[in-house]
Amino acid sequence: MPILTLKLSDNARIQSTQALAQGLTQLSADVLHKRADVTSVVFQRIAADGWWVGGEASDQVLMQLDMRITQGTNTEAEKAAFIAQAFDLLLRHFVDGQQLHATSYISVQELPASDWGYGGLTQQQRRELVQTL
C-alpha cells in the first residue's frame, strides 16, 4: 500500500498528470511488487518563491518524489532500481525542453508495519488477519 508524493516546482509542465500517476503506480508494482489497487499518488505544486537550492532560486524544474512502503518488504537492489527508473520516467513526462534540476530527489521511506496503514488498520494488523485465516 505505498503512497507516492510528488512535489514539483510550479514551472514544471507535465504532458499528462494522469499518465504520470499511472506510470508511477505501474513502476511500483513492477519493480517493488506493490499492489496497484491500493497505491496512492499525490501531486503537490510548490511556488517558485517556496523552493530554494543552495539558497538560490532556479529556472529549472525542481522535483522531489517520496515513496512510503512497509519496512522490510523490498531489497536494497529493488529500491535502487525503483529510484533510477522513476527518475527516467519523470523525465519522459515533462514537456520537451524542460530541464530537471540536478538536486531533484527521490526517496523510498520504510515505515514499520505497526506505524501505518489504511482503512483503519495498520499493516501489522492486516498481516495478523491474513495469518489467522
GROMACS .gro file of N, CA, C and O in nm:
model
  532
    1MET      N    1   0.082  -0.119   0.000
    1MET     CA    2   0.000   0.000   0.000
    1MET      C    3   0.085   0.125   0.000
    1MET      O    4   0.080   0.203   0.092
    2PRO      N    5   0.167   0.139  -0.099
    2PRO     CA    6   0.253   0.257  -0.099
    2PRO      C    7   0.175   0.385  -0.128
    2PRO      O    8   0.068   0.383  -0.186
    3ILE      N    9   0.234   0.494  -0.083
    3ILE     CA   10   0.187   0.626  -0.122
    3ILE      C   11   0.307   0.702  -0.176
    3ILE      O   12   0.414   0.700  -0.116
    4LEU      N   13   0.288   0.760  -0.291
    4LEU     CA   14   0.392   0.838  -0.356
    4LEU      C   15   0.349   0.983  -0.357
    4LEU      O   16   0.237   1.014  -0.401
    5THR      N   17   0.435   1.072  -0.307
    5THR     CA   18   0.406   1.214  -0.306
    5THR      C   19   0.509   1.281  -0.396
    5THR      O   20   0.629   1.276  -0.368
    6LEU      N   21   0.461   1.342  -0.503
    6LEU     CA   22   0.548   1.409  -0.599
    6LEU      C   23   0.532   1.559  -0.584
    6LEU      O   24   0.424   1.613  -0.608
    7LYS      N   25   0.638   1.623  -0.539
    7LYS     CA   26   0.640   1.768  -0.528
    7LYS      C   27   0.712   1.822  -0.650
    7LYS      O   28   0.821   1.776  -0.684
    8LEU      N   29   0.650   1.921  -0.714
    8LEU     CA   30   0.707   1.981  -0.834
    8LEU      C   31   0.704   2.133  -0.821
    8LEU      O   32   0.607   2.189  -0.769
    9SER      N   33   0.810   2.197  -0.869
    9SER     CA   34   0.806   2.342  -0.876
    9SER      C   35   0.697   2.381  -0.975
    9SER      O   36   0.667   2.306  -1.069
   10ASP      N   37   0.636   2.496  -0.951
   10ASP     CA   38   0.519   2.532  -1.032
   10ASP      C   39   0.552   2.563  -1.178
   10ASP      O   40   0.461   2.578  -1.259
   11ASN      N   41   0.679   2.567  -1.215
   11ASN     CA   42   0.716   2.586  -1.355
   11ASN      C   43   0.721   2.454  -1.432
   11ASN      O   44   0.742   2.452  -1.553
   12ALA      N   45   0.700   2.341  -1.363
   12ALA     CA   46   0.703   2.211  -1.430
   12ALA      C   47   0.580   2.197  -1.520
   12ALA      O   48   0.468   2.225  -1.477
   13ARG      N   49   0.604   2.154  -1.641
   13ARG     CA   50   0.494   2.129  -1.734
   13ARG      C   51   0.494   1.981  -1.769
   13ARG      O   52   0.587   1.931  -1.833
   14ILE      N   53   0.391   1.912  -1.725
   14ILE     CA   54   0.379   1.768  -1.745
   14ILE      C   55   0.280   1.744  -1.857
   14ILE      O   56   0.173   1.808  -1.863
   15GLN      N   57   0.312   1.651  -1.945
   15GLN     CA   58   0.223   1.620  -2.057
   15GLN      C   59   0.087   1.573  -2.008
   15GLN      O   60  -0.015   1.618  -2.057
   16SER      N   61   0.085   1.481  -1.910
   16SER     CA   62  -0.041   1.429  -1.856
   16SER      C   63  -0.016   1.381  -1.714
   16SER      O   64   0.058   1.284  -1.695
   17THR      N   65  -0.078   1.446  -1.617
   17THR     CA   66  -0.060   1.402  -1.479
   17THR      C   67  -0.120   1.263  -1.458
   17THR      O   68  -0.066   1.183  -1.382
   18GLN      N   69  -0.230   1.235  -1.526
   18GLN     CA   70  -0.291   1.102  -1.513
   18GLN      C   71  -0.196   0.994  -1.564
   18GLN      O   72  -0.176   0.891  -1.500
   19ALA      N   73  -0.134   1.017  -1.679
   19ALA     CA   74  -0.040   0.919  -1.735
   19ALA      C   75   0.081   0.903  -1.643
   19ALA      O   76   0.130   0.791  -1.624
   20LEU      N   77   0.128   1.012  -1.584
   20LEU     CA   78   0.242   1.003  -1.492
   20LEU      C   79   0.203   0.925  -1.367
   20LEU      O   80   0.278   0.839  -1.321
   21ALA      N   81   0.085   0.953  -1.312
   21ALA     CA   82   0.039   0.879  -1.193
   21ALA      C   83   0.025   0.730  -1.225
   21ALA      O   84   0.065   0.645  -1.145
   22GLN      N   85  -0.028   0.698  -1.341
   22GLN     CA   86  -0.040   0.558  -1.382
   22GLN      C   87   0.097   0.494  -1.399
   22GLN      O   88   0.118   0.379  -1.361
   23GLY      N   89   0.192   0.569  -1.456
   23GLY     CA   90   0.327   0.517  -1.474
   23GLY      C   91   0.396   0.490  -1.342
   23GLY      O   92   0.463   0.387  -1.326
   24LEU      N   93   0.382   0.580  -1.246
   24LEU     CA   94   0.443   0.559  -1.115
   24LEU      C   95   0.379   0.441  -1.042
   24LEU      O   96   0.448   0.363  -0.977
   25THR      N   97   0.248   0.428  -1.056
   25THR     CA   98   0.178   0.314  -0.995
   25THR      C   99   0.227   0.184  -1.055
   25THR      O  100   0.257   0.088  -0.983
   26GLN      N  101   0.237   0.179  -1.189
   26GLN     CA  102   0.283   0.058  -1.255
   26GLN      C  103   0.428   0.026  -1.220
   26GLN      O  104   0.463  -0.090  -1.199
   27LEU      N  105   0.511   0.129  -1.211
   27LEU     CA  106   0.651   0.108  -1.175
   27LEU      C  107   0.663   0.050  -1.034
   27LEU      O  108   0.742  -0.042  -1.011
   28SER      N  109   0.582   0.098  -0.941
   28SER     CA  110   0.588   0.044  -0.805
   28SER      C  111   0.541  -0.101  -0.802
   28SER      O  112   0.593  -0.182  -0.725
   29ALA      N  113   0.447  -0.135  -0.889
   29ALA     CA  114   0.402  -0.275  -0.899
   29ALA      C  115   0.509  -0.363  -0.962
   29ALA      O  116   0.539  -0.472  -0.912
   30ASP      N  117   0.568  -0.315  -1.071
   30ASP     CA  118   0.665  -0.396  -1.146
   30ASP      C  119   0.798  -0.414  -1.072
   30ASP      O  120   0.853  -0.524  -1.070
   31VAL      N  121   0.848  -0.307  -1.012
   31VAL     CA  122   0.982  -0.310  -0.952
   31VAL      C  123   0.978  -0.347  -0.804
   31VAL      O  124   1.063  -0.422  -0.756
   32LEU      N  125   0.879  -0.294  -0.733
   32LEU     CA  126   0.872  -0.315  -0.588
   32LEU      C  127   0.764  -0.415  -0.547
   32LEU      O  128   0.744  -0.438  -0.428
   33HIS      N  129   0.691  -0.467  -0.645
   33HIS     CA  130   0.589  -0.571  -0.620
   33HIS      C  131   0.477  -0.521  -0.531
   33HIS      O  132   0.425  -0.595  -0.448
   34LYS      N  133   0.438  -0.394  -0.548
   34LYS     CA  134   0.330  -0.335  -0.469
   34LYS      C  135   0.197  -0.350  -0.542
   34LYS      O  136   0.192  -0.349  -0.664
   35ARG      N  137   0.092  -0.362  -0.465
   35ARG     CA  138  -0.042  -0.375  -0.522
   35ARG      C  139  -0.086  -0.240  -0.581
   35ARG      O  140  -0.097  -0.141  -0.509
   36ALA      N  141  -0.115  -0.240  -0.709
   36ALA     CA  142  -0.156  -0.117  -0.776
   36ALA      C  143  -0.290  -0.066  -0.724
   36ALA      O  144  -0.311   0.055  -0.716
   37ASP      N  145  -0.378  -0.156  -0.684
   37ASP     CA  146  -0.513  -0.114  -0.643
   37ASP      C  147  -0.516  -0.038  -0.512
   37ASP      O  148  -0.616   0.027  -0.480
   38VAL      N  149  -0.408  -0.040  -0.435
   38VAL     CA  150  -0.402   0.037  -0.310
   38VAL      C  151  -0.285   0.136  -0.311
   38VAL      O  152  -0.245   0.187  -0.207
   39THR      N  153  -0.231   0.164  -0.428
   39THR     CA  154  -0.122   0.261  -0.442
   39THR      C  155  -0.181   0.400  -0.465
   39THR      O  156  -0.265   0.418  -0.553
   40SER      N  157  -0.137   0.496  -0.384
   40SER     CA  158  -0.182   0.635  -0.399
   40SER      C  159  -0.068   0.719  -0.454
   40SER      O  160   0.047   0.702  -0.416
   41VAL      N  161  -0.103   0.812  -0.543
   41VAL     CA  162  -0.008   0.908  -0.597
   41VAL      C  163  -0.067   1.047  -0.574
   41VAL      O  164  -0.181   1.073  -0.610
   42VAL      N  165   0.013   1.134  -0.511
   42VAL     CA  166  -0.030   1.269  -0.479
   42VAL      C  167   0.066   1.367  -0.545
   42VAL      O  168   0.188   1.352  -0.533
   43PHE      N  169   0.011   1.466  -0.614
   43PHE     CA  170   0.091   1.572  -0.675
   43PHE      C  171   0.076   1.699  -0.592
   43PHE      O  172  -0.035   1.736  -0.555
   44GLN      N  173   0.188   1.766  -0.567
   44GLN     CA  174   0.187   1.895  -0.499
   44GLN      C  175   0.272   1.992  -0.580
   44GLN      O  176   0.383   1.958  -0.623
   45ARG      N  177   0.220   2.111  -0.601
   45ARG     CA  178   0.295   2.216  -0.669
   45ARG      C  179   0.350   2.313  -0.567
   45ARG      O  180   0.281   2.352  -0.474
   46ILE      N  181   0.476   2.353  -0.585
   46ILE     CA  182   0.542   2.446  -0.495
   46ILE      C  183   0.577   2.572  -0.574
   46ILE      O  184   0.639   2.564  -0.681
   47ALA      N  185   0.536   2.687  -0.522
   47ALA     CA  186   0.565   2.815  -0.588
   47ALA      C  187   0.715   2.840  -0.596
   47ALA      O  188   0.792   2.792  -0.512
   48ALA      N  189   0.755   2.917  -0.696
   48ALA     CA  190   0.898   2.947  -0.717
   48ALA      C  191   0.961   3.011  -0.594
   48ALA      O  192   1.078   2.984  -0.564
   49ASP      N  193   0.886   3.092  -0.522
   49ASP     CA  194   0.944   3.156  -0.404
   49ASP      C  195   0.937   3.067  -0.280
   49ASP      O  196   0.973   3.108  -0.170
   50GLY      N  197   0.897   2.941  -0.299
   50GLY     CA  198   0.890   2.847  -0.188
   50GLY      C  199   0.987   2.732  -0.198
   50GLY      O  200   0.984   2.639  -0.117
   51TRP      N  201   1.076   2.735  -0.296
   51TRP     CA  202   1.171   2.624  -0.315
   51TRP      C  203   1.307   2.682  -0.352
   51TRP      O  204   1.321   2.750  -0.454
   52TRP      N  205   1.405   2.654  -0.271
   52TRP     CA  206   1.539   2.708  -0.289
   52TRP      C  207   1.640   2.594  -0.283
   52TRP      O  208   1.623   2.500  -0.207
   53VAL      N  209   1.745   2.605  -0.362
   53VAL     CA  210   1.854   2.508  -0.358
   53VAL      C  211   1.983   2.587  -0.340
   53VAL      O  212   2.013   2.674  -0.421
   54GLY      N  213   2.053   2.556  -0.234
   54GLY     CA  214   2.176   2.631  -0.205
   54GLY      C  215   2.149   2.778  -0.182
   54GLY      O  216   2.234   2.862  -0.211
   55GLY      N  217   2.028   2.810  -0.136
   55GLY     CA  218   1.992   2.948  -0.110
   55GLY      C  219   1.953   3.027  -0.234
   55GLY      O  220   1.934   3.148  -0.228
   56GLU      N  221   1.942   2.959  -0.347
   56GLU     CA  222   1.911   3.026  -0.473
   56GLU      C  223   1.787   2.966  -0.538
   56GLU      O  224   1.761   2.847  -0.527
   57ALA      N  225   1.713   3.050  -0.608
   57ALA     CA  226   1.601   3.003  -0.689
   57ALA      C  227   1.656   2.945  -0.819
   57ALA      O  228   1.770   2.972  -0.857
   58SER      N  229   1.576   2.864  -0.886
   58SER     CA  230   1.622   2.804  -1.011
   58SER      C  231   1.513   2.814  -1.117
   58SER      O  232   1.394   2.804  -1.087
   59ASP      N  233   1.556   2.834  -1.242
   59ASP     CA  234   1.463   2.832  -1.354
   59ASP      C  235   1.432   2.689  -1.399
   59ASP      O  236   1.336   2.665  -1.471
   60GLN      N  237   1.516   2.595  -1.356
   60GLN     CA  238   1.494   2.455  -1.391
   60GLN      C  239   1.382   2.397  -1.304
   60GLN      O  240   1.348   2.451  -1.199
   61VAL      N  241   1.327   2.287  -1.349
   61VAL     CA  242   1.223   2.219  -1.274
   61VAL      C  243   1.285   2.154  -1.151
   61VAL      O  244   1.388   2.086  -1.160
   62LEU      N  245   1.224   2.177  -1.036
   62LEU     CA  246   1.265   2.112  -0.912
   62LEU      C  247   1.163   2.004  -0.881
   62LEU      O  248   1.043   2.022  -0.898
   63MET      N  249   1.212   1.890  -0.834
   63MET     CA  250   1.126   1.775  -0.811
   63MET      C  251   1.172   1.701  -0.688
   63MET      O  252   1.292   1.692  -0.661
   64GLN      N  253   1.076   1.649  -0.613
   64GLN     CA  254   1.104   1.560  -0.502
   64GLN      C  255   0.995   1.454  -0.500
   64GLN      O  256   0.877   1.485  -0.488
   65LEU      N  257   1.034   1.329  -0.514
   65LEU     CA  258   0.940   1.218  -0.508
   65LEU      C  259   0.971   1.137  -0.383
   65LEU      O  260   1.083   1.089  -0.367
   66ASP      N  261   0.873   1.128  -0.295
   66ASP     CA  262   0.887   1.049  -0.173
   66ASP      C  263   0.788   0.934  -0.180
   66ASP      O  264   0.670   0.955  -0.209
   67MET      N  265   0.837   0.815  -0.152
   67MET     CA  266   0.751   0.697  -0.152
   67MET      C  267   0.760   0.631  -0.016
   67MET      O  268   0.870   0.611   0.037
   68ARG      N  269   0.646   0.597   0.041
   68ARG     CA  270   0.642   0.527   0.170
   68ARG      C  271   0.600   0.383   0.146
   68ARG      O  272   0.501   0.356   0.077
   69ILE      N  273   0.679   0.292   0.204
   69ILE     CA  274   0.650   0.149   0.195
   69ILE      C  275   0.669   0.087   0.334
   69ILE      O  276   0.727   0.149   0.422
   70THR      N  277   0.622  -0.034   0.348
   70THR     CA  278   0.637  -0.105   0.474
   70THR      C  279   0.780  -0.158   0.485
   70THR      O  280   0.833  -0.218   0.391
   71GLN      N  281   0.839  -0.136   0.601
   71GLN     CA  282   0.977  -0.176   0.628
   71GLN      C  283   0.998  -0.325   0.603
   71GLN      O  284   0.916  -0.409   0.641
   72GLY      N  285   1.109  -0.355   0.535
   72GLY     CA  286   1.148  -0.494   0.513
   72GLY      C  287   1.080  -0.563   0.397
   72GLY      O  288   1.099  -0.683   0.377
   73THR      N  289   1.002  -0.489   0.317
   73THR     CA  290   0.930  -0.554   0.207
   73THR      C  291   1.004  -0.549   0.075
   73THR      O  292   0.959  -0.610  -0.022
   74ASN      N  293   1.117  -0.478   0.071
   74ASN     CA  294   1.194  -0.470  -0.053
   74ASN      C  295   1.343  -0.473  -0.024
   74ASN      O  296   1.388  -0.431   0.082
   75THR      N  297   1.418  -0.523  -0.121
   75THR     CA  298   1.563  -0.528  -0.109
   75THR      C  299   1.624  -0.393  -0.146
   75THR      O  300   1.559  -0.309  -0.209
   76GLU      N  301   1.749  -0.376  -0.111
   76GLU     CA  302   1.823  -0.254  -0.148
   76GLU      C  303   1.830  -0.241  -0.301
   76GLU      O  304   1.816  -0.132  -0.355
   77ALA      N  305   1.850  -0.354  -0.368
   77ALA     CA  306   1.858  -0.351  -0.515
   77ALA      C  307   1.726  -0.309  -0.577
   77ALA      O  308   1.724  -0.233  -0.675
   78GLU      N  309   1.615  -0.357  -0.523
   78GLU     CA  310   1.484  -0.318  -0.575
   78GLU      C  311   1.459  -0.169  -0.555
   78GLU      O  312   1.410  -0.100  -0.646
   79LYS      N  313   1.494  -0.118  -0.439
   79LYS     CA  314   1.475   0.025  -0.412
   79LYS      C  315   1.563   0.109  -0.504
   79LYS      O  316   1.518   0.211  -0.557
   80ALA      N  317   1.686   0.067  -0.524
   80ALA     CA  318   1.776   0.141  -0.614
   80ALA      C  319   1.723   0.139  -0.758
   80ALA      O  320   1.728   0.241  -0.827
   81ALA      N  321   1.671   0.025  -0.801
   81ALA     CA  322   1.614   0.016  -0.935
   81ALA      C  323   1.492   0.107  -0.948
   81ALA      O  324   1.474   0.174  -1.050
   82PHE      N  325   1.409   0.110  -0.844
   82PHE     CA  326   1.292   0.197  -0.848
   82PHE      C  327   1.334   0.343  -0.861
   82PHE      O  328   1.279   0.418  -0.942
   83ILE      N  329   1.432   0.385  -0.783
   83ILE     CA  330   1.477   0.525  -0.787
   83ILE      C  331   1.529   0.561  -0.926
   83ILE      O  332   1.493   0.665  -0.982
   84ALA      N  333   1.610   0.475  -0.983
   84ALA     CA  334   1.665   0.503  -1.117
   84ALA      C  335   1.555   0.507  -1.223
   84ALA      O  336   1.550   0.598  -1.306
   85GLN      N  337   1.465   0.410  -1.218
   85GLN     CA  338   1.359   0.404  -1.319
   85GLN      C  339   1.255   0.514  -1.300
   85GLN      O  340   1.202   0.566  -1.398
   86ALA      N  341   1.229   0.552  -1.176
   86ALA     CA  342   1.134   0.661  -1.151
   86ALA      C  343   1.190   0.793  -1.205
   86ALA      O  344   1.117   0.874  -1.263
   87PHE      N  345   1.320   0.815  -1.187
   87PHE     CA  346   1.382   0.937  -1.238
   87PHE      C  347   1.367   0.943  -1.391
   87PHE      O  348   1.326   1.045  -1.446
   88ASP      N  349   1.395   0.833  -1.458
   88ASP     CA  350   1.381   0.827  -1.604
   88ASP      C  351   1.236   0.847  -1.646
   88ASP      O  352   1.207   0.917  -1.744
   89LEU      N  353   1.143   0.786  -1.573
   89LEU     CA  354   1.001   0.801  -1.604
   89LEU      C  355   0.958   0.947  -1.593
   89LEU      O  356   0.889   0.999  -1.681
   90LEU      N  357   1.000   1.013  -1.487
   90LEU     CA  358   0.965   1.153  -1.470
   90LEU      C  359   1.019   1.238  -1.585
   90LEU      O  360   0.946   1.322  -1.638
   91LEU      N  361   1.142   1.215  -1.624
   91LEU     CA  362   1.200   1.292  -1.735
   91LEU      C  363   1.117   1.278  -1.862
   91LEU      O  364   1.101   1.375  -1.937
   92ARG      N  365   1.064   1.161  -1.887
   92ARG     CA  366   0.986   1.136  -2.008
   92ARG      C  367   0.850   1.208  -2.006
   92ARG      O  368   0.789   1.227  -2.111
   93HIS      N  369   0.803   1.249  -1.890
   93HIS     CA  370   0.671   1.310  -1.881
   93HIS      C  371   0.673   1.463  -1.882
   93HIS      O  372   0.568   1.525  -1.890
   94PHE      N  373   0.791   1.523  -1.875
   94PHE     CA  374   0.799   1.668  -1.884
   94PHE      C  375   0.787   1.710  -2.029
   94PHE      O  376   0.831   1.639  -2.120
   95VAL      N  377   0.728   1.827  -2.051
   95VAL     CA  378   0.718   1.882  -2.185
   95VAL      C  379   0.860   1.904  -2.238
   95VAL      O  380   0.951   1.943  -2.163
   96ASP      N  381   0.879   1.877  -2.366
   96ASP     CA  382   1.011   1.886  -2.429
   96ASP      C  383   1.084   2.016  -2.393
   96ASP      O  384   1.025   2.123  -2.391
   97GLY      N  385   1.211   2.001  -2.366
   97GLY     CA  386   1.295   2.117  -2.340
   97GLY      C  387   1.309   2.153  -2.194
   97GLY      O  388   1.400   2.228  -2.159
   98GLN      N  389   1.223   2.101  -2.107
   98GLN     CA  390   1.237   2.135  -1.966
   98GLN      C  391   1.350   2.055  -1.905
   98GLN      O  392   1.363   1.935  -1.929
   99GLN      N  393   1.430   2.123  -1.826
   99GLN     CA  394   1.543   2.061  -1.760
   99GLN      C  395   1.510   2.036  -1.614
   99GLN      O  396   1.457   2.123  -1.546
  100LEU      N  397   1.543   1.918  -1.567
  100LEU     CA  398   1.523   1.883  -1.427
  100LEU      C  399   1.649   1.920  -1.349
  100LEU      O  400   1.760   1.882  -1.389
  101HIS      N  401   1.635   1.994  -1.243
  101HIS     CA  402   1.748   2.037  -1.162
  101HIS      C  403   1.822   1.915  -1.108
  101HIS      O  404   1.761   1.814  -1.070
  102ALA      N  405   1.953   1.922  -1.103
  102ALA     CA  406   2.037   1.809  -1.060
  102ALA      C  407   2.007   1.765  -0.917
  102ALA      O  408   2.029   1.649  -0.883
  103THR      N  409   1.958   1.856  -0.833
  103THR     CA  410   1.930   1.818  -0.694
  103THR      C  411   1.784   1.776  -0.675
  103THR      O  412   1.727   1.793  -0.566
  104SER      N  413   1.725   1.720  -0.775
  104SER     CA  414   1.591   1.665  -0.762
  104SER      C  415   1.604   1.527  -0.697
  104SER      O  416   1.682   1.443  -0.742
  105TYR      N  417   1.526   1.506  -0.592
  105TYR     CA  418   1.544   1.389  -0.508
  105TYR      C  419   1.431   1.288  -0.523
  105TYR      O  420   1.316   1.325  -0.546
  106ILE      N  421   1.467   1.162  -0.505
  106ILE     CA  422   1.370   1.053  -0.492
  106ILE      C  423   1.408   0.975  -0.368
  106ILE      O  424   1.524   0.938  -0.350
  107SER      N  425   1.310   0.950  -0.281
  107SER     CA  426   1.337   0.871  -0.162
  107SER      C  427   1.233   0.760  -0.149
  107SER      O  428   1.117   0.778  -0.185
  108VAL      N  429   1.279   0.647  -0.100
  108VAL     CA  430   1.192   0.536  -0.063
  108VAL      C  431   1.204   0.524   0.088
  108VAL      O  432   1.310   0.488   0.140
  109GLN      N  433   1.098   0.559   0.157
  109GLN     CA  434   1.099   0.564   0.303
  109GLN      C  435   1.027   0.442   0.359
  109GLN      O  436   0.911   0.418   0.326
  110GLU      N  437   1.099   0.367   0.442
  110GLU     CA  438   1.041   0.248   0.502
  110GLU      C  439   0.983   0.280   0.639
  110GLU      O  440   1.051   0.341   0.723
  111LEU      N  441   0.859   0.238   0.660
  111LEU     CA  442   0.793   0.257   0.788
  111LEU      C  443   0.761   0.122   0.850
  111LEU      O  444   0.721   0.029   0.778
  112PRO      N  445   0.777   0.108   0.982
  112PRO     CA  446   0.739  -0.018   1.047
  112PRO      C  447   0.591  -0.049   1.021
  112PRO      O  448   0.507   0.042   1.015
  113ALA      N  449   0.559  -0.176   1.006
  113ALA     CA  450   0.422  -0.218   0.977
  113ALA      C  451   0.323  -0.172   1.084
  113ALA      O  452   0.205  -0.153   1.055
  114SER      N  453   0.372  -0.150   1.205
  114SER     CA  454   0.285  -0.105   1.314
  114SER      C  455   0.257   0.045   1.309
  114SER      O  456   0.171   0.094   1.382
  115ASP      N  457   0.329   0.118   1.223
  115ASP     CA  458   0.321   0.264   1.224
  115ASP      C  459   0.235   0.325   1.114
  115ASP      O  460   0.224   0.446   1.105
  116TRP      N  461   0.177   0.241   1.029
  116TRP     CA  462   0.094   0.299   0.924
  116TRP      C  463   0.002   0.194   0.866
  116TRP      O  464   0.022   0.074   0.883
  117GLY      N  465  -0.099   0.242   0.796
  117GLY     CA  466  -0.195   0.150   0.735
  117GLY      C  467  -0.301   0.228   0.660
  117GLY      O  468  -0.288   0.347   0.636
  118TYR      N  469  -0.408   0.161   0.626
  118TYR     CA  470  -0.520   0.225   0.558
  118TYR      C  471  -0.648   0.155   0.599
  118TYR      O  472  -0.645   0.043   0.651
  119GLY      N  473  -0.759   0.222   0.579
  119GLY     CA  474  -0.888   0.164   0.615
  119GLY      C  475  -0.903   0.138   0.764
  119GLY      O  476  -0.982   0.053   0.804
  120GLY      N  477  -0.826   0.210   0.845
  120GLY     CA  478  -0.836   0.195   0.989
  120GLY      C  479  -0.755   0.082   1.049
  120GLY      O  480  -0.762   0.057   1.169
  121LEU      N  481  -0.678   0.011   0.967
  121LEU     CA  482  -0.594  -0.098   1.015
  121LEU      C  483  -0.449  -0.071   0.979
  121LEU      O  484  -0.419  -0.023   0.870
  122THR      N  485  -0.359  -0.105   1.071
  122THR     CA  486  -0.217  -0.094   1.039
  122THR      C  487  -0.178  -0.211   0.947
  122THR      O  488  -0.251  -0.310   0.937
  123GLN      N  489  -0.064  -0.198   0.887
  123GLN     CA  490  -0.013  -0.309   0.805
  123GLN      C  491   0.010  -0.433   0.890
  123GLN      O  492  -0.012  -0.545   0.846
  124GLN      N  493   0.055  -0.413   1.013
  124GLN     CA  494   0.077  -0.526   1.104
  124GLN      C  495  -0.056  -0.597   1.132
  124GLN      O  496  -0.062  -0.721   1.131
  125GLN      N  497  -0.162  -0.522   1.158
  125GLN     CA  498  -0.292  -0.583   1.181
  125GLN      C  499  -0.339  -0.660   1.058
  125GLN      O  500  -0.397  -0.768   1.071
  126ARG      N  501  -0.313  -0.607   0.940
  126ARG     CA  502  -0.352  -0.677   0.817
  126ARG      C  503  -0.275  -0.810   0.804
  126ARG      O  504  -0.332  -0.910   0.766
  127ARG      N  505  -0.146  -0.806   0.836
  127ARG     CA  506  -0.067  -0.931   0.834
  127ARG      C  507  -0.123  -1.035   0.930
  127ARG      O  508  -0.134  -1.153   0.898
  128GLU      N  509  -0.157  -0.990   1.050
  128GLU     CA  510  -0.210  -1.081   1.151
  128GLU      C  511  -0.344  -1.139   1.110
  128GLU      O  512  -0.371  -1.257   1.133
  129LEU      N  513  -0.428  -1.060   1.045
  129LEU     CA  514  -0.557  -1.109   0.996
  129LEU      C  515  -0.538  -1.218   0.891
  129LEU      O  516  -0.608  -1.319   0.892
  130VAL      N  517  -0.443  -1.197   0.800
  130VAL     CA  518  -0.417  -1.295   0.695
  130VAL      C  519  -0.366  -1.425   0.756
  130VAL      O  520  -0.403  -1.535   0.714
  131GLN      N  521  -0.283  -1.415   0.858
  131GLN     CA  522  -0.225  -1.534   0.921
  131GLN      C  523  -0.329  -1.616   0.997
  131GLN      O  524  -0.315  -1.737   1.012
  132THR      N  525  -0.434  -1.552   1.046
  132THR     CA  526  -0.536  -1.624   1.123
  132THR      C  527  -0.643  -1.687   1.034
  132THR      O  528  -0.723  -1.766   1.083
  133LEU      N  529  -0.646  -1.653   0.908
  133LEU     CA  530  -0.747  -1.709   0.816
  133LEU      C  531  -0.713  -1.849   0.771
  133LEU      O  532  -0.613  -1.898   0.762
   0.00000   0.00000   0.00000
